[in-house]
Amino acid sequence: MTTIPSSSMPVKRDKNRIKVRNTVLTVITYLIAIAFLFPLVWMFLAAFKTEAEAFASPPVFAFTPILENFKAALPSYFPALKNSLIAAIGSTLLAFVLGLPAAFALAVYPTTRAQGTLTWMLSTKMMPAVGVIVPLFLLFRNLHLLDTLPGLILMYTTMNLPLVVWMMHSYMTEIPFAIYEAAKVDGASVAQEFFGIALPLSTPGMAATALLAVIFAWNEVFFAVNLTSSDAAPLSVFISSFKTSMGLFWAQMSAAAALTVLPVLIFGWVAQRQLVRGLSFGAVK
């Protein structure tokens, strides 16, 4: 009787190899996550230290937490928080009002210049901000938009508009064109195609794009510092106020930064499912 050699050994070796590979990838992932999260954790720890402990070298790991830094930061925090909320949400809404029709037109009714237009819009994001701050400052001064919320909203809108157009264009391109053709057969107008087909079917993409636009506006520093001072100063300017002629108040700045980051962390944590769904929208048909 002829015996058939067992194939269990190669299969077992393959399983062991896959298990080792998955373990290595998991360890690497955790190390990368720790590397990215360490500055954030260190900032939160410094917020509960005294100024001497925050500046100590070598670093102080055993300390008694205090709340004085947060008490010093809170009086100026809420006005800056209001400005950041108005600027981030207002600029996102305005960018969607302007960007959604543009993305729809470029995706559903493209012309020969559509790709060139998209490339030009993306190229504006590559321009160094410092290279345009002088003409922008003069323009804002002549239009009386310096240190005003409308000026900040307008600045953030122009900053996020290419993002909105590019992302929504990619989402709307994934919608089968047969749906639009069927709507045309039924006598639908372009406005009905936009409001009745494109917007409802690209809702996950809209959620992800809106979240990214709000985060980018919330985290913007350069234009906020140069175009605002007090009345419309957002949280980024609020944080920089702790660097004075008397020195750098590191612990108080860490407390201010922690208060600034906290709303975005909470919002991102709550909306993470919508963000993942929106970023993967159209990836798998």
PDB file of C-alpha atoms in Angstrom:
ATOM      1  CA  MET A   1       0.000   0.000   0.000  1.00  0.00           C
ATOM      2  CA  THR A   2       1.375   3.404  -1.006  1.00  0.00           C
ATOM      3  CA  THR A   3       1.231   6.097   1.673  1.00  0.00           C
ATOM      4  CA  ILE A   4       0.500   9.692   0.674  1.00  0.00           C
ATOM      5  CA  PRO A   5       2.878  12.140   2.379  1.00  0.00           C
ATOM      6  CA  SER A   6       1.103  14.454   4.752  1.00  0.00           C
ATOM      7  CA  SER A   7       0.967  18.156   3.851  1.00  0.00           C
ATOM      8  CA  SER A   8       0.293  19.302   7.392  1.00  0.00           C
ATOM      9  CA  MET A   9       3.898  20.345   8.012  1.00  0.00           C
ATOM     10  CA  PRO A  10       4.070  23.002   5.227  1.00  0.00           C
ATOM     11  CA  VAL A  11       0.673  24.312   6.278  1.00  0.00           C
ATOM     12  CA  LYS A  12       1.819  24.537   9.901  1.00  0.00           C
ATOM     13  CA  ARG A  13       4.987  26.365   8.860  1.00  0.00           C
ATOM     14  CA  ASP A  14       2.918  28.845   6.837  1.00  0.00           C
ATOM     15  CA  LYS A  15       0.640  29.470   9.812  1.00  0.00           C
ATOM     16  CA  ASN A  16       3.625  30.042  12.096  1.00  0.00           C
ATOM     17  CA  ARG A  17       5.168  32.407   9.560  1.00  0.00           C
ATOM     18  CA  ILE A  18       1.905  34.383   9.295  1.00  0.00           C
ATOM     19  CA  LYS A  19       1.607  34.496  13.089  1.00  0.00           C
ATOM     20  CA  VAL A  20       5.155  35.830  13.484  1.00  0.00           C
ATOM     21  CA  ARG A  21       4.583  38.415  10.752  1.00  0.00           C
ATOM     22  CA  ASN A  22       1.344  39.600  12.370  1.00  0.00           C
ATOM     23  CA  THR A  23       3.050  39.856  15.763  1.00  0.00           C
ATOM     24  CA  VAL A  24       5.908  41.923  14.322  1.00  0.00           C
ATOM     25  CA  LEU A  25       3.470  44.224  12.508  1.00  0.00           C
ATOM     26  CA  THR A  26       1.456  44.657  15.706  1.00  0.00           C
ATOM     27  CA  VAL A  27       4.554  45.585  17.715  1.00  0.00           C
ATOM     28  CA  ILE A  28       5.668  48.064  15.038  1.00  0.00           C
ATOM     29  CA  THR A  29       2.179  49.607  14.971  1.00  0.00           C
ATOM     30  CA  TYR A  30       2.193  50.086  18.743  1.00  0.00           C
ATOM     31  CA  LEU A  31       5.674  51.629  18.635  1.00  0.00           C
ATOM     32  CA  ILE A  32       4.604  54.100  15.934  1.00  0.00           C
ATOM     33  CA  ALA A  33       1.455  54.963  17.918  1.00  0.00           C
ATOM     34  CA  ILE A  34       3.509  55.563  21.075  1.00  0.00           C
ATOM     35  CA  ALA A  35       5.941  57.776  19.145  1.00  0.00           C
ATOM     36  CA  PHE A  36       3.079  59.898  17.797  1.00  0.00           C
ATOM     37  CA  LEU A  37       1.213  60.081  21.114  1.00  0.00           C
ATOM     38  CA  PHE A  38       4.211  60.760  23.354  1.00  0.00           C
ATOM     39  CA  PRO A  39       4.381  64.553  22.681  1.00  0.00           C
ATOM     40  CA  LEU A  40       0.657  64.822  23.414  1.00  0.00           C
ATOM     41  CA  VAL A  41       0.980  62.847  26.658  1.00  0.00           C
ATOM     42  CA  TRP A  42       4.024  64.908  27.672  1.00  0.00           C
ATOM     43  CA  MET A  43       2.082  68.119  27.030  1.00  0.00           C
ATOM     44  CA  PHE A  44      -0.777  66.969  29.266  1.00  0.00           C
ATOM     45  CA  LEU A  45       1.709  66.016  31.998  1.00  0.00           C
ATOM     46  CA  ALA A  46       3.451  69.401  31.799  1.00  0.00           C
ATOM     47  CA  ALA A  47       0.085  71.131  32.187  1.00  0.00           C
ATOM     48  CA  PHE A  48      -0.145  69.780  35.750  1.00  0.00           C
ATOM     49  CA  LYS A  49       3.426  70.725  36.756  1.00  0.00           C
ATOM     50  CA  THR A  50       4.871  73.897  38.188  1.00  0.00           C
ATOM     51  CA  GLU A  51       6.983  76.072  35.878  1.00  0.00           C
ATOM     52  CA  ALA A  52      10.156  74.831  37.588  1.00  0.00           C
ATOM     53  CA  GLU A  53       9.135  71.190  37.125  1.00  0.00           C
ATOM     54  CA  ALA A  54       8.167  71.755  33.512  1.00  0.00           C
ATOM     55  CA  PHE A  55      11.588  73.265  32.752  1.00  0.00           C
ATOM     56  CA  ALA A  56      13.553  70.784  34.876  1.00  0.00           C
ATOM     57  CA  SER A  57      16.400  68.835  33.290  1.00  0.00           C
ATOM     58  CA  PRO A  58      16.446  65.878  33.598  1.00  0.00           C
ATOM     59  CA  PRO A  59      12.632  65.701  33.329  1.00  0.00           C
ATOM     60  CA  VAL A  60      10.553  65.289  36.477  1.00  0.00           C
ATOM     61  CA  PHE A  61       8.295  62.243  36.364  1.00  0.00           C
ATOM     62  CA  ALA A  62       7.199  62.125  40.006  1.00  0.00           C
ATOM     63  CA  PHE A  63       5.309  65.314  40.884  1.00  0.00           C
ATOM     64  CA  THR A  64       2.207  66.548  42.661  1.00  0.00           C
ATOM     65  CA  PRO A  65      -0.426  67.622  40.088  1.00  0.00           C
ATOM     66  CA  ILE A  66      -1.647  71.220  40.337  1.00  0.00           C
ATOM     67  CA  LEU A  67      -4.498  73.107  38.661  1.00  0.00           C
ATOM     68  CA  GLU A  68      -3.079  76.633  38.840  1.00  0.00           C
ATOM     69  CA  ASN A  69      -2.006  76.534  35.173  1.00  0.00           C
ATOM     70  CA  PHE A  70      -5.562  75.869  34.042  1.00  0.00           C
ATOM     71  CA  LYS A  71      -6.886  78.611  36.324  1.00  0.00           C
ATOM     72  CA  ALA A  72      -4.444  81.057  34.712  1.00  0.00           C
ATOM     73  CA  ALA A  73      -5.455  79.991  31.197  1.00  0.00           C
ATOM     74  CA  LEU A  74      -9.246  79.823  31.572  1.00  0.00           C
ATOM     75  CA  PRO A  75     -10.066  83.589  31.670  1.00  0.00           C
ATOM     76  CA  SER A  76      -8.803  84.091  28.116  1.00  0.00           C
ATOM     77  CA  TYR A  77      -9.754  80.629  26.896  1.00  0.00           C
ATOM     78  CA  PHE A  78     -13.489  80.992  26.328  1.00  0.00           C
ATOM     79  CA  PRO A  79     -13.365  84.109  24.075  1.00  0.00           C
ATOM     80  CA  ALA A  80     -10.692  82.407  21.972  1.00  0.00           C
ATOM     81  CA  LEU A  81     -12.750  79.199  21.928  1.00  0.00           C
ATOM     82  CA  LYS A  82     -15.758  81.124  20.625  1.00  0.00           C
ATOM     83  CA  ASN A  83     -13.648  82.683  17.862  1.00  0.00           C
ATOM     84  CA  SER A  84     -12.193  79.301  16.877  1.00  0.00           C
ATOM     85  CA  LEU A  85     -15.633  77.682  16.735  1.00  0.00           C
ATOM     86  CA  ILE A  86     -17.082  80.494  14.619  1.00  0.00           C
ATOM     87  CA  ALA A  87     -14.092  80.591  12.272  1.00  0.00           C
ATOM     88  CA  ALA A  88     -13.776  76.810  11.851  1.00  0.00           C
ATOM     89  CA  ILE A  89     -17.484  76.046  11.410  1.00  0.00           C
ATOM     90  CA  GLY A  90     -18.227  79.188   9.399  1.00  0.00           C
ATOM     91  CA  SER A  91     -15.333  78.625   6.996  1.00  0.00           C
ATOM     92  CA  THR A  92     -16.285  74.965   6.560  1.00  0.00           C
ATOM     93  CA  LEU A  93     -19.887  75.844   5.704  1.00  0.00           C
ATOM     94  CA  LEU A  94     -18.790  78.543   3.256  1.00  0.00           C
ATOM     95  CA  ALA A  95     -16.231  76.197   1.661  1.00  0.00           C
ATOM     96  CA  PHE A  96     -19.001  73.625   1.156  1.00  0.00           C
ATOM     97  CA  VAL A  97     -21.361  76.202  -0.340  1.00  0.00           C
ATOM     98  CA  LEU A  98     -18.698  77.156  -2.875  1.00  0.00           C
ATOM     99  CA  GLY A  99     -16.987  73.800  -3.288  1.00  0.00           C
ATOM    100  CA  LEU A 100     -19.867  71.340  -3.665  1.00  0.00           C
ATOM    101  CA  PRO A 101     -21.258  72.826  -6.913  1.00  0.00           C
ATOM    102  CA  ALA A 102     -17.718  73.059  -8.305  1.00  0.00           C
ATOM    103  CA  ALA A 103     -16.974  69.431  -7.417  1.00  0.00           C
ATOM    104  CA  PHE A 104     -20.300  68.326  -8.930  1.00  0.00           C
ATOM    105  CA  ALA A 105     -19.647  70.186 -12.181  1.00  0.00           C
ATOM    106  CA  LEU A 106     -16.094  68.850 -12.480  1.00  0.00           C
ATOM    107  CA  ALA A 107     -17.180  65.279 -11.710  1.00  0.00           C
ATOM    108  CA  VAL A 108     -20.470  64.968 -13.640  1.00  0.00           C
ATOM    109  CA  TYR A 109     -20.055  67.543 -16.427  1.00  0.00           C
ATOM    110  CA  PRO A 110     -16.267  67.690 -16.957  1.00  0.00           C
ATOM    111  CA  THR A 111     -14.748  69.758 -19.736  1.00  0.00           C
ATOM    112  CA  THR A 112     -11.355  69.450 -21.382  1.00  0.00           C
ATOM    113  CA  ARG A 113      -9.959  71.829 -18.748  1.00  0.00           C
ATOM    114  CA  ALA A 114     -11.410  69.996 -15.733  1.00  0.00           C
ATOM    115  CA  GLN A 115      -8.219  68.143 -14.802  1.00  0.00           C
ATOM    116  CA  GLY A 116      -6.155  71.281 -15.284  1.00  0.00           C
ATOM    117  CA  THR A 117      -8.513  73.196 -12.999  1.00  0.00           C
ATOM    118  CA  LEU A 118      -8.217  70.542 -10.295  1.00  0.00           C
ATOM    119  CA  THR A 119      -4.434  70.539 -10.584  1.00  0.00           C
ATOM    120  CA  TRP A 120      -4.313  74.333 -10.351  1.00  0.00           C
ATOM    121  CA  MET A 121      -6.499  74.300  -7.224  1.00  0.00           C
ATOM    122  CA  LEU A 122      -4.264  71.684  -5.630  1.00  0.00           C
ATOM    123  CA  SER A 123      -1.150  73.680  -6.516  1.00  0.00           C
ATOM    124  CA  THR A 124      -2.397  76.597  -4.397  1.00  0.00           C
ATOM    125  CA  LYS A 125      -1.980  74.364  -1.321  1.00  0.00           C
ATOM    126  CA  MET A 126       1.711  73.952  -2.140  1.00  0.00           C
ATOM    127  CA  MET A 127       2.484  77.680  -1.999  1.00  0.00           C
ATOM    128  CA  PRO A 128       4.411  78.655   1.167  1.00  0.00           C
ATOM    129  CA  ALA A 129       2.180  80.727   3.426  1.00  0.00           C
ATOM    130  CA  VAL A 130       5.021  83.120   4.222  1.00  0.00           C
ATOM    131  CA  GLY A 131       5.264  83.990   0.533  1.00  0.00           C
ATOM    132  CA  VAL A 132       1.749  85.464   0.418  1.00  0.00           C
ATOM    133  CA  ILE A 133       1.365  86.953   3.886  1.00  0.00           C
ATOM    134  CA  VAL A 134       2.502  90.483   2.906  1.00  0.00           C
ATOM    135  CA  PRO A 135      -0.033  90.992   0.056  1.00  0.00           C
ATOM    136  CA  LEU A 136      -2.719  89.300   2.143  1.00  0.00           C
ATOM    137  CA  PHE A 137      -2.003  91.580   5.086  1.00  0.00           C
ATOM    138  CA  LEU A 138      -2.194  94.679   2.880  1.00  0.00           C
ATOM    139  CA  LEU A 139      -5.390  93.419   1.248  1.00  0.00           C
ATOM    140  CA  PHE A 140      -7.022  92.687   4.597  1.00  0.00           C
ATOM    141  CA  ARG A 141      -5.921  96.085   5.927  1.00  0.00           C
ATOM    142  CA  ASN A 142      -7.424  97.944   2.963  1.00  0.00           C
ATOM    143  CA  LEU A 143     -10.664  95.962   3.256  1.00  0.00           C
ATOM    144  CA  HIS A 144     -10.784  96.530   7.059  1.00  0.00           C
ATOM    145  CA  LEU A 145     -10.743  92.763   7.690  1.00  0.00           C
ATOM    146  CA  LEU A 146      -7.758  92.654  10.052  1.00  0.00           C
ATOM    147  CA  ASP A 147      -8.622  91.170  13.448  1.00  0.00           C
ATOM    148  CA  THR A 148     -12.202  90.395  12.393  1.00  0.00           C
ATOM    149  CA  LEU A 149     -14.091  87.116  12.307  1.00  0.00           C
ATOM    150  CA  PRO A 150     -15.351  87.648   8.712  1.00  0.00           C
ATOM    151  CA  GLY A 151     -11.739  88.087   7.606  1.00  0.00           C
ATOM    152  CA  LEU A 152     -10.657  84.937   9.448  1.00  0.00           C
ATOM    153  CA  ILE A 153     -13.566  82.954   7.986  1.00  0.00           C
ATOM    154  CA  LEU A 154     -12.678  84.186   4.497  1.00  0.00           C
ATOM    155  CA  MET A 155      -9.022  83.221   4.997  1.00  0.00           C
ATOM    156  CA  TYR A 156      -9.859  79.725   6.236  1.00  0.00           C
ATOM    157  CA  THR A 157     -12.389  79.266   3.428  1.00  0.00           C
ATOM    158  CA  THR A 158      -9.789  79.939   0.749  1.00  0.00           C
ATOM    159  CA  MET A 159      -7.429  77.617   2.606  1.00  0.00           C
ATOM    160  CA  ASN A 160      -9.896  74.699   2.727  1.00  0.00           C
ATOM    161  CA  LEU A 161     -11.689  75.214  -0.597  1.00  0.00           C
ATOM    162  CA  PRO A 162      -9.200  73.107  -2.648  1.00  0.00           C
ATOM    163  CA  LEU A 163      -9.536  70.311  -0.078  1.00  0.00           C
ATOM    164  CA  VAL A 164     -13.336  70.343  -0.331  1.00  0.00           C
ATOM    165  CA  VAL A 165     -13.355  70.399  -4.137  1.00  0.00           C
ATOM    166  CA  TRP A 166     -10.776  67.637  -4.514  1.00  0.00           C
ATOM    167  CA  MET A 167     -12.294  65.276  -1.944  1.00  0.00           C
ATOM    168  CA  MET A 168     -15.902  65.800  -3.005  1.00  0.00           C
ATOM    169  CA  HIS A 169     -14.888  65.466  -6.660  1.00  0.00           C
ATOM    170  CA  SER A 170     -13.396  62.043  -5.922  1.00  0.00           C
ATOM    171  CA  TYR A 171     -16.525  60.955  -4.037  1.00  0.00           C
ATOM    172  CA  MET A 172     -18.953  62.195  -6.684  1.00  0.00           C
ATOM    173  CA  THR A 173     -16.926  60.545  -9.431  1.00  0.00           C
ATOM    174  CA  GLU A 174     -17.600  57.180  -7.770  1.00  0.00           C
ATOM    175  CA  ILE A 175     -21.370  57.578  -8.158  1.00  0.00           C
ATOM    176  CA  PRO A 176     -22.454  55.469 -11.178  1.00  0.00           C
ATOM    177  CA  PHE A 177     -23.257  57.739 -14.115  1.00  0.00           C
ATOM    178  CA  ALA A 178     -26.194  55.484 -15.000  1.00  0.00           C
ATOM    179  CA  ILE A 179     -28.096  57.003 -12.084  1.00  0.00           C
ATOM    180  CA  TYR A 180     -27.787  60.464 -13.623  1.00  0.00           C
ATOM    181  CA  GLU A 181     -28.833  59.120 -17.028  1.00  0.00           C
ATOM    182  CA  ALA A 182     -31.921  57.522 -15.511  1.00  0.00           C
ATOM    183  CA  ALA A 183     -32.773  60.805 -13.804  1.00  0.00           C
ATOM    184  CA  LYS A 184     -32.399  62.670 -17.104  1.00  0.00           C
ATOM    185  CA  VAL A 185     -34.766  60.233 -18.774  1.00  0.00           C
ATOM    186  CA  ASP A 186     -37.309  61.043 -16.073  1.00  0.00           C
ATOM    187  CA  GLY A 187     -36.861  64.750 -16.829  1.00  0.00           C
ATOM    188  CA  ALA A 188     -34.649  65.734 -13.887  1.00  0.00           C
ATOM    189  CA  SER A 189     -32.871  69.076 -14.115  1.00  0.00           C
ATOM    190  CA  VAL A 190     -29.240  69.709 -13.200  1.00  0.00           C
ATOM    191  CA  ALA A 191     -30.320  71.152  -9.840  1.00  0.00           C
ATOM    192  CA  GLN A 192     -32.392  68.030  -9.131  1.00  0.00           C
ATOM    193  CA  GLU A 193     -29.408  65.834 -10.009  1.00  0.00           C
ATOM    194  CA  PHE A 194     -27.251  67.848  -7.619  1.00  0.00           C
ATOM    195  CA  PHE A 195     -29.653  68.007  -4.668  1.00  0.00           C
ATOM    196  CA  GLY A 196     -31.458  64.715  -5.231  1.00  0.00           C
ATOM    197  CA  ILE A 197     -28.638  62.394  -6.313  1.00  0.00           C
ATOM    198  CA  ALA A 198     -25.122  63.765  -5.805  1.00  0.00           C
ATOM    199  CA  LEU A 199     -25.530  65.174  -2.294  1.00  0.00           C
ATOM    200  CA  PRO A 200     -27.478  62.266  -0.703  1.00  0.00           C
ATOM    201  CA  LEU A 201     -25.198  59.606  -2.197  1.00  0.00           C
ATOM    202  CA  SER A 202     -22.008  61.407  -1.136  1.00  0.00           C
ATOM    203  CA  THR A 203     -23.074  62.073   2.461  1.00  0.00           C
ATOM    204  CA  PRO A 204     -20.288  59.893   4.003  1.00  0.00           C
ATOM    205  CA  GLY A 205     -17.726  61.793   1.966  1.00  0.00           C
ATOM    206  CA  MET A 206     -19.219  65.098   3.046  1.00  0.00           C
ATOM    207  CA  ALA A 207     -18.919  64.087   6.704  1.00  0.00           C
ATOM    208  CA  ALA A 208     -15.261  63.118   6.335  1.00  0.00           C
ATOM    209  CA  THR A 209     -14.432  66.243   4.339  1.00  0.00           C
ATOM    210  CA  ALA A 210     -16.197  68.506   6.841  1.00  0.00           C
ATOM    211  CA  LEU A 211     -14.327  66.924   9.736  1.00  0.00           C
ATOM    212  CA  LEU A 212     -10.962  67.424   8.037  1.00  0.00           C
ATOM    213  CA  ALA A 213     -11.809  71.019   7.084  1.00  0.00           C
ATOM    214  CA  VAL A 214     -12.785  71.853  10.676  1.00  0.00           C
ATOM    215  CA  ILE A 215      -9.578  70.281  12.016  1.00  0.00           C
ATOM    216  CA  PHE A 216      -7.383  72.143   9.517  1.00  0.00           C
ATOM    217  CA  ALA A 217      -9.071  75.451  10.353  1.00  0.00           C
ATOM    218  CA  TRP A 218      -8.849  74.718  14.085  1.00  0.00           C
ATOM    219  CA  ASN A 219      -5.125  73.951  13.927  1.00  0.00           C
ATOM    220  CA  GLU A 220      -4.107  76.825  11.632  1.00  0.00           C
ATOM    221  CA  VAL A 221      -1.553  79.123  13.277  1.00  0.00           C
ATOM    222  CA  PHE A 222       0.372  81.225  10.764  1.00  0.00           C
ATOM    223  CA  PHE A 223      -2.477  83.262   9.244  1.00  0.00           C
ATOM    224  CA  ALA A 224      -4.261  83.580  12.597  1.00  0.00           C
ATOM    225  CA  VAL A 225      -1.181  85.031  14.312  1.00  0.00           C
ATOM    226  CA  ASN A 226      -0.500  87.507  11.487  1.00  0.00           C
ATOM    227  CA  LEU A 227      -4.060  88.581  10.681  1.00  0.00           C
ATOM    228  CA  THR A 228      -5.589  88.763  14.177  1.00  0.00           C
ATOM    229  CA  SER A 229      -4.520  90.204  17.500  1.00  0.00           C
ATOM    230  CA  SER A 230      -7.285  90.415  20.111  1.00  0.00           C
ATOM    231  CA  ASP A 231     -10.905  90.737  18.953  1.00  0.00           C
ATOM    232  CA  ALA A 232     -10.899  87.756  16.559  1.00  0.00           C
ATOM    233  CA  ALA A 233      -7.928  85.869  18.004  1.00  0.00           C
ATOM    234  CA  PRO A 234      -8.562  82.078  17.901  1.00  0.00           C
ATOM    235  CA  LEU A 235      -7.063  79.473  20.180  1.00  0.00           C
ATOM    236  CA  SER A 236      -3.794  79.310  18.244  1.00  0.00           C
ATOM    237  CA  VAL A 237      -3.140  82.970  19.086  1.00  0.00           C
ATOM    238  CA  PHE A 238      -4.292  82.315  22.652  1.00  0.00           C
ATOM    239  CA  ILE A 239      -1.572  79.675  23.054  1.00  0.00           C
ATOM    240  CA  SER A 240       1.149  81.939  21.682  1.00  0.00           C
ATOM    241  CA  SER A 241       0.222  84.638  24.204  1.00  0.00           C
ATOM    242  CA  PHE A 242       2.039  82.711  26.927  1.00  0.00           C
ATOM    243  CA  LYS A 243       5.367  83.551  25.297  1.00  0.00           C
ATOM    244  CA  THR A 244       6.013  87.062  26.587  1.00  0.00           C
ATOM    245  CA  SER A 245       8.900  89.434  27.158  1.00  0.00           C
ATOM    246  CA  MET A 246       9.127  88.010  30.677  1.00  0.00           C
ATOM    247  CA  GLY A 247       9.857  84.555  29.294  1.00  0.00           C
ATOM    248  CA  LEU A 248       8.110  81.385  28.198  1.00  0.00           C
ATOM    249  CA  PHE A 249       5.544  80.077  30.665  1.00  0.00           C
ATOM    250  CA  TRP A 250       5.879  76.463  29.611  1.00  0.00           C
ATOM    251  CA  ALA A 251       3.447  74.905  32.092  1.00  0.00           C
ATOM    252  CA  GLN A 252       0.732  77.488  31.449  1.00  0.00           C
ATOM    253  CA  MET A 253       1.240  77.140  27.689  1.00  0.00           C
ATOM    254  CA  SER A 254       0.891  73.371  28.041  1.00  0.00           C
ATOM    255  CA  ALA A 255      -2.367  73.853  29.926  1.00  0.00           C
ATOM    256  CA  ALA A 256      -3.630  76.209  27.223  1.00  0.00           C
ATOM    257  CA  ALA A 257      -2.594  73.745  24.506  1.00  0.00           C
ATOM    258  CA  ALA A 258      -4.330  70.894  26.347  1.00  0.00           C
ATOM    259  CA  LEU A 259      -7.544  72.916  26.532  1.00  0.00           C
ATOM    260  CA  THR A 260      -7.197  73.699  22.820  1.00  0.00           C
ATOM    261  CA  VAL A 261      -6.590  70.112  21.733  1.00  0.00           C
ATOM    262  CA  LEU A 262      -9.287  68.590  23.943  1.00  0.00           C
ATOM    263  CA  PRO A 263     -12.362  69.650  21.862  1.00  0.00           C
ATOM    264  CA  VAL A 264     -10.806  68.292  18.663  1.00  0.00           C
ATOM    265  CA  LEU A 265      -9.868  65.020  20.355  1.00  0.00           C
ATOM    266  CA  ILE A 266     -13.396  64.565  21.681  1.00  0.00           C
ATOM    267  CA  PHE A 267     -14.959  65.508  18.338  1.00  0.00           C
ATOM    268  CA  GLY A 268     -12.615  63.197  16.422  1.00  0.00           C
ATOM    269  CA  TRP A 269     -13.272  60.336  18.838  1.00  0.00           C
ATOM    270  CA  VAL A 270     -17.039  60.705  18.517  1.00  0.00           C
ATOM    271  CA  ALA A 271     -16.910  61.063  14.719  1.00  0.00           C
ATOM    272  CA  GLN A 272     -14.219  58.461  14.023  1.00  0.00           C
ATOM    273  CA  ARG A 273     -16.704  55.950  12.577  1.00  0.00           C
ATOM    274  CA  GLN A 274     -18.082  58.529  10.145  1.00  0.00           C
ATOM    275  CA  LEU A 275     -14.537  59.613   9.270  1.00  0.00           C
ATOM    276  CA  VAL A 276     -13.392  56.066   8.459  1.00  0.00           C
ATOM    277  CA  ARG A 277     -16.562  55.415   6.503  1.00  0.00           C
ATOM    278  CA  GLY A 278     -16.165  58.636   4.541  1.00  0.00           C
ATOM    279  CA  LEU A 279     -12.476  58.130   3.768  1.00  0.00           C
ATOM    280  CA  SER A 280     -13.169  54.591   2.504  1.00  0.00           C
ATOM    281  CA  PHE A 281     -16.282  55.657   0.571  1.00  0.00           C
ATOM    282  CA  GLY A 282     -16.068  54.430  -3.014  1.00  0.00           C
ATOM    283  CA  ALA A 283     -12.893  52.445  -2.399  1.00  0.00           C
ATOM    284  CA  VAL A 284     -14.715  49.126  -2.740  1.00  0.00           C
ATOM    285  CA  LYS A 285     -17.506  48.736  -5.264  1.00  0.00           C
TER     286      LYS A 285
END
